[in-house]
Coordinates of C-alpha atoms in Angstrom, one line a residue:
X1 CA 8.8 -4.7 15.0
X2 CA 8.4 -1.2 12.9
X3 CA 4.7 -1.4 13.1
X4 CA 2.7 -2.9 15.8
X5 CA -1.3 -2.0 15.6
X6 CA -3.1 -3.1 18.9
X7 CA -6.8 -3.6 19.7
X8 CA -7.6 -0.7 17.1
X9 CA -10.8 1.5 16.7
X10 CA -11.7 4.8 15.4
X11 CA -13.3 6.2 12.4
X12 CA -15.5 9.2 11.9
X13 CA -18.2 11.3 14.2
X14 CA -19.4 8.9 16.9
X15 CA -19.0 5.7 15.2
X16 CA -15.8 3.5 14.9
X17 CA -15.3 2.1 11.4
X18 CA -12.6 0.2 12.6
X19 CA -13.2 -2.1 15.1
X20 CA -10.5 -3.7 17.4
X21 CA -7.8 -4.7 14.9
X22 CA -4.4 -6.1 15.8
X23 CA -1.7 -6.2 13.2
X24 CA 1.9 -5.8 12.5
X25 CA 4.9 -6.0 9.9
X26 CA 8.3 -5.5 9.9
X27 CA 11.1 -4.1 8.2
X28 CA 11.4 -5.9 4.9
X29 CA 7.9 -7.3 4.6
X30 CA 4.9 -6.5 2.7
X31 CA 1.7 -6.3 4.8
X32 CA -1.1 -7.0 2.6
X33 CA -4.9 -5.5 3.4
X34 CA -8.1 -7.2 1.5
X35 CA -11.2 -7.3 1.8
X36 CA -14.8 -5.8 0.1
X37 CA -15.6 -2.6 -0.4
X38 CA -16.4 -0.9 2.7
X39 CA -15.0 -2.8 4.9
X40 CA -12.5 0.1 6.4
X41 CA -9.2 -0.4 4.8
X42 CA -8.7 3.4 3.7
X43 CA -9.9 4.0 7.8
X44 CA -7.3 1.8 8.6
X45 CA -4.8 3.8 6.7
X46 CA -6.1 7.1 8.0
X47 CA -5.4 5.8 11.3
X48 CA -2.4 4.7 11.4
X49 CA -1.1 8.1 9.6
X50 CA -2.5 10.0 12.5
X51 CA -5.1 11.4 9.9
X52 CA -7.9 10.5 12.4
X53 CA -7.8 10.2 15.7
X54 CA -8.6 6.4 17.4
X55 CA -11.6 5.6 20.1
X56 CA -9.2 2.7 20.8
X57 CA -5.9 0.7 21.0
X58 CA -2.3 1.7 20.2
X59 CA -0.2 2.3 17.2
X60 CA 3.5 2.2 17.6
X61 CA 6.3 3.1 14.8
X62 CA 9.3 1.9 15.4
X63 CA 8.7 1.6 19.2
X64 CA 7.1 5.1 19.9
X65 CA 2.9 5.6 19.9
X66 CA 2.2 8.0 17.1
X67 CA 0.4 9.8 19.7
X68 CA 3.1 11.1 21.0
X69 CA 4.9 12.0 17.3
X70 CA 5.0 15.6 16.0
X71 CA 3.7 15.9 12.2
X72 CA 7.1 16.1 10.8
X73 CA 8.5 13.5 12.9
X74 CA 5.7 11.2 11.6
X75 CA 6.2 12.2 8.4
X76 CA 10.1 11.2 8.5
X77 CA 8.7 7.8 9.8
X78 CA 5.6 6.9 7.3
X79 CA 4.8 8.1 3.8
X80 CA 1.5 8.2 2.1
X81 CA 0.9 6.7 -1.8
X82 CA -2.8 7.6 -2.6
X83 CA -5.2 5.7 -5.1
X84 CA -5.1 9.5 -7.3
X85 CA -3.3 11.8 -7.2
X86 CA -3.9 14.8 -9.7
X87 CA -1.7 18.1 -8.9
X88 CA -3.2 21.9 -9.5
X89 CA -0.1 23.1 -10.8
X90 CA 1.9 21.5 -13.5
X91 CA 4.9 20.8 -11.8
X92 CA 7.8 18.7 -13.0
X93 CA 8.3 15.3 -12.0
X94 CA 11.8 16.0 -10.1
X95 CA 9.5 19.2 -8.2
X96 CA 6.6 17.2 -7.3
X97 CA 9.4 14.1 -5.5
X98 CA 11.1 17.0 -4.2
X99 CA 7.6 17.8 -2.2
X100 CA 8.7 14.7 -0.3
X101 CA 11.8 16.3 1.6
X102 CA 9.2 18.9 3.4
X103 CA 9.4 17.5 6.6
X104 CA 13.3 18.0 6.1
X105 CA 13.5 21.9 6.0
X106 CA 10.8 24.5 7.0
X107 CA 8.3 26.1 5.1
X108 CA 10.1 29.7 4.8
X109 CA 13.5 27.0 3.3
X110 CA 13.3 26.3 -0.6
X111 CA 14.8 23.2 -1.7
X112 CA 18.9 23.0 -1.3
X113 CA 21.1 20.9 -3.9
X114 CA 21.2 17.8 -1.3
X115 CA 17.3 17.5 -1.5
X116 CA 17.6 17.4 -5.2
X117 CA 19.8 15.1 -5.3
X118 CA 17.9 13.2 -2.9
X119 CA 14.9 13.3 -5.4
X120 CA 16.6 12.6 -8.3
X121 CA 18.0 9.2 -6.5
X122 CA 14.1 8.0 -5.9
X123 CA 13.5 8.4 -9.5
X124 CA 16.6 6.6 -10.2
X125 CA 15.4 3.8 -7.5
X126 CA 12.0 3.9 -9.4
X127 CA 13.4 3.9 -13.0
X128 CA 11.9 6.9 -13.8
X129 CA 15.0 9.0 -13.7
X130 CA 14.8 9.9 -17.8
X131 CA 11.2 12.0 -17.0
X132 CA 12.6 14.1 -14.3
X133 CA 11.6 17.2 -16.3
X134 CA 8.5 16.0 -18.0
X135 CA 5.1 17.5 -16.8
X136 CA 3.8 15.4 -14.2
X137 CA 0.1 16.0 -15.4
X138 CA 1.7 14.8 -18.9
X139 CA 2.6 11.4 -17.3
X140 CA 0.3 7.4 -17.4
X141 CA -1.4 6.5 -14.9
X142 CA 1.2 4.1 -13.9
X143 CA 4.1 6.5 -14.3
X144 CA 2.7 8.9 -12.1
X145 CA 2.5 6.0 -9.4
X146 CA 6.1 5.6 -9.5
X147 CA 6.5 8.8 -9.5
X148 CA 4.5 8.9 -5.9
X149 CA 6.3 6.1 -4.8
X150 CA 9.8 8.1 -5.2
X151 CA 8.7 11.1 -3.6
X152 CA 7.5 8.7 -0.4
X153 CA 11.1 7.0 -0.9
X154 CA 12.4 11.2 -0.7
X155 CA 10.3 11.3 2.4
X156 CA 13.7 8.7 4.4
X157 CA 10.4 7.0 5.9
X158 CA 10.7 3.4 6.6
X159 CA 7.0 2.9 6.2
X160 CA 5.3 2.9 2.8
X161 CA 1.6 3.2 3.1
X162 CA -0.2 2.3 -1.0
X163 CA -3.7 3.1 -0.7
X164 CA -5.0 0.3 -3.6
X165 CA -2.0 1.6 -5.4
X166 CA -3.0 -0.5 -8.6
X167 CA -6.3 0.9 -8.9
X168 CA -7.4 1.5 -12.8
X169 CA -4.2 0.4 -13.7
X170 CA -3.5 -1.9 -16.8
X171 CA -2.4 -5.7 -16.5
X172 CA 1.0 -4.5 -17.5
X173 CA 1.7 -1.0 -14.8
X174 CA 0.1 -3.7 -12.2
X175 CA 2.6 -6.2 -12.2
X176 CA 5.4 -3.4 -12.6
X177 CA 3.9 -2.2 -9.0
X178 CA 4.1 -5.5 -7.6
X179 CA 7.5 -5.9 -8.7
X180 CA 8.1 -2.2 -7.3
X181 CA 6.5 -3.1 -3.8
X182 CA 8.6 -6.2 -3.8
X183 CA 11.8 -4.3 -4.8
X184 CA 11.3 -1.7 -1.6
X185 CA 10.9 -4.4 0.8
X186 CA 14.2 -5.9 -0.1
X187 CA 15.8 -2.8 0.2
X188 CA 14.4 -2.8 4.0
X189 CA 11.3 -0.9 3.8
X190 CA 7.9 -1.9 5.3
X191 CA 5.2 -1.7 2.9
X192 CA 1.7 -2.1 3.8
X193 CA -0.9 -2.2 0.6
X194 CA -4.4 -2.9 0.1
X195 CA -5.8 -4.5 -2.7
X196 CA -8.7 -5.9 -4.8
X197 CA -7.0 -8.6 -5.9
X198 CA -6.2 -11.4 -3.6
X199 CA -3.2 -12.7 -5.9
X200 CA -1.1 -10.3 -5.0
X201 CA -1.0 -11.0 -1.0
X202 CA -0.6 -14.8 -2.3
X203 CA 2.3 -13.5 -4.8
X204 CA 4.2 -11.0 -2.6
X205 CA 3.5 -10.9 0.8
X206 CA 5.0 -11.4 3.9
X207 CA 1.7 -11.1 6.2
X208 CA -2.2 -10.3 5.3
X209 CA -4.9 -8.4 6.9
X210 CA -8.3 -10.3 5.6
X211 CA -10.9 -7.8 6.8
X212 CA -15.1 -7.6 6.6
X213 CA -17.0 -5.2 8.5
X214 CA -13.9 -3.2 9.9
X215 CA -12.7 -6.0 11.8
X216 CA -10.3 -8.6 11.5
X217 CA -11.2 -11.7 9.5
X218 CA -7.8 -13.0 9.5
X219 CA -4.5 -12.4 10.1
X220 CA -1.1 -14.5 9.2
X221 CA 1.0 -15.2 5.9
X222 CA -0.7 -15.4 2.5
X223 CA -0.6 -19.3 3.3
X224 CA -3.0 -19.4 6.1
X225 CA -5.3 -16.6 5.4
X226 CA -5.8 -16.3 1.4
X227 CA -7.8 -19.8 1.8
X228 CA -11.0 -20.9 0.3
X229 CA -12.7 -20.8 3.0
X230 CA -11.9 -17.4 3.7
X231 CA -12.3 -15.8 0.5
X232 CA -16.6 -17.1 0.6
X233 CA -16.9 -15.9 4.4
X234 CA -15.7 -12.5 3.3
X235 CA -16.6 -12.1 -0.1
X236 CA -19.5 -14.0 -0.1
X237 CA -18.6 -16.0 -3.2
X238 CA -17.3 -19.3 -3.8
X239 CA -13.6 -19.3 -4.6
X240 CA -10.9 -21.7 -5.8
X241 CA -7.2 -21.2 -4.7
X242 CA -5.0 -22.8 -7.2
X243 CA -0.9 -23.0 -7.6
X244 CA 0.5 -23.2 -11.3
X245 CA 4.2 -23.2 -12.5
X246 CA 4.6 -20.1 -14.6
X247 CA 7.2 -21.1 -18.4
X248 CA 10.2 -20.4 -16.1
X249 CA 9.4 -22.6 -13.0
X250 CA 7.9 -20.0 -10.6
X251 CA 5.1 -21.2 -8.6
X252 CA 2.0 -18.6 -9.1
X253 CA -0.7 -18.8 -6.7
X254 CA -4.8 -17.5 -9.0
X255 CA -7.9 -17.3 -6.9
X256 CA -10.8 -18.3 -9.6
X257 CA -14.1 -17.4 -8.5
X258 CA -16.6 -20.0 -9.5
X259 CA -18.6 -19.4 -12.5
X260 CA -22.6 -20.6 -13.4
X261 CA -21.1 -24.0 -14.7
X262 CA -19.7 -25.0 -11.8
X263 CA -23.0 -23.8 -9.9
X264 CA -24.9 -25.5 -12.1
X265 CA -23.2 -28.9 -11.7
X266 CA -23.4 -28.5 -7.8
X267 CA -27.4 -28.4 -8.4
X268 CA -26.6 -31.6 -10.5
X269 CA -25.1 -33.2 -7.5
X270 CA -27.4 -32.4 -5.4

């Protein structure tokens, strides 16, 4: 297993935001975080990056507690995709994925010809490859998310870690991402996202961490957690789970939230 979390606390000061969870993925599979606002994804993520240090539990990548990790050997292990991400320099896009092969040379090194080529193979991977010399602050909002995701492809980790990575995006740069996420994991990486919307566990995942009050709601495949039942208990609103068959046969799995009518007619009933 490439990441096993274990009985996991920590969070900021004296308080623990996340409180004893227990989760992992593989290789290949898309680990899936939802849940409300609040309830300690981003912690999560912070803590299994080494970003903050645990009160609690284990993390282990690929076998080996992160505890015991040096920086840039955790950085050639897991790479971070933010929500944002707004440089202070207008760099090029092929620069700013090239800030991804750090952890491969030191800091007094520049950039050799191999870790070029390196970044200009993510892009490729991303299909972004024709805006290697455009100005990344010149880029969408959705472009500049692939171009995060290439330079966390330069990093050679084999864990992908999207903070909401579809945040204030449009309909259309959301489902390119999901189709992105889905891509890596069939090349072999492990990608663990959170998200708002609890399609896209039901859509793409291998396994889903439901979470409410920085603990574990559920845990399991998109199947057994992205339930009715769940969805009220953690979002505190009534929710339908429905499967349709998209125009070319796919089955498509919408959670509707119930609307005034349907309230209404429960009143009705009652």
């Amino acid at each position: 297993m490439l990441l096993e979390v274990e009985n996991l606390s920590g969070g900021y000061g004296a308080g623990d935001i996340v409180k004893g969870v227990t989760c992992s993925a593989d290789a290949g599979e898309i680990l899936c975080l939802v849940g409300p606002n609040g309830c300690g994804k981003t912690t999560l993520f912070r803590l299994l990056l080494g970003m903050l240090r645990r009160s609690g539990g284990s993390i282990r990548l690929d076998g080996r507690d992160i505890g015991t990790l040096e920086p840039r050997e955790l950085a050639k292990l897991a790479a971070y995709i933010p929500q944002h991400h707004t440089p202070v320099f207008s760099y090029t896009v092929l620069d700013v994925v090239v800030m991804g092969r750090s952890s491969h040379f030191s800091a007094f090194q520049a950039p050799k010809e191999a870790d070029r080529d390196a970044a200009f193979a993510a892009l490729e991977k991303m299909h972004i490859a024709h805006l290697a010399n455009e100005k990344y602050t010149s880029l969408s909002g959705g472009q500049r998310q692939l171009a995060i995701i290439a330079r966390a492809i330069c990093q050679s980790a084999k864990l992908l870690v999207m903070d909401e990575p579809a945040a204030n995006l449009d309909y259309a740069n959301h489902k390119r991402l999901m189709d992105v996420a889905v891509e890596l994991a069939g090349r072999g990486y492990c990608v663990v996202m959170s998200t708002h919307a609890p399609e896209d566990p039901a859509s793409i995942g291998s396994r889903v961490l439901m979470m409410r009050e920085g603990r574990v709601a559920a845990f399991g495949t998109p199947e057994e957690v992205i339930t009715p039942e769940n969805l009220e208990r953690v979002y505190g609103i009534e929710m339908d789970v429905v499967t349709v068959t998209d125009r070319y046969g796919a089955r498509r799995t919408i959670c509707l939230p119930l609307g005034p009518a349907a309230a209404g007619k429960e009143k009705e009933n009652g």
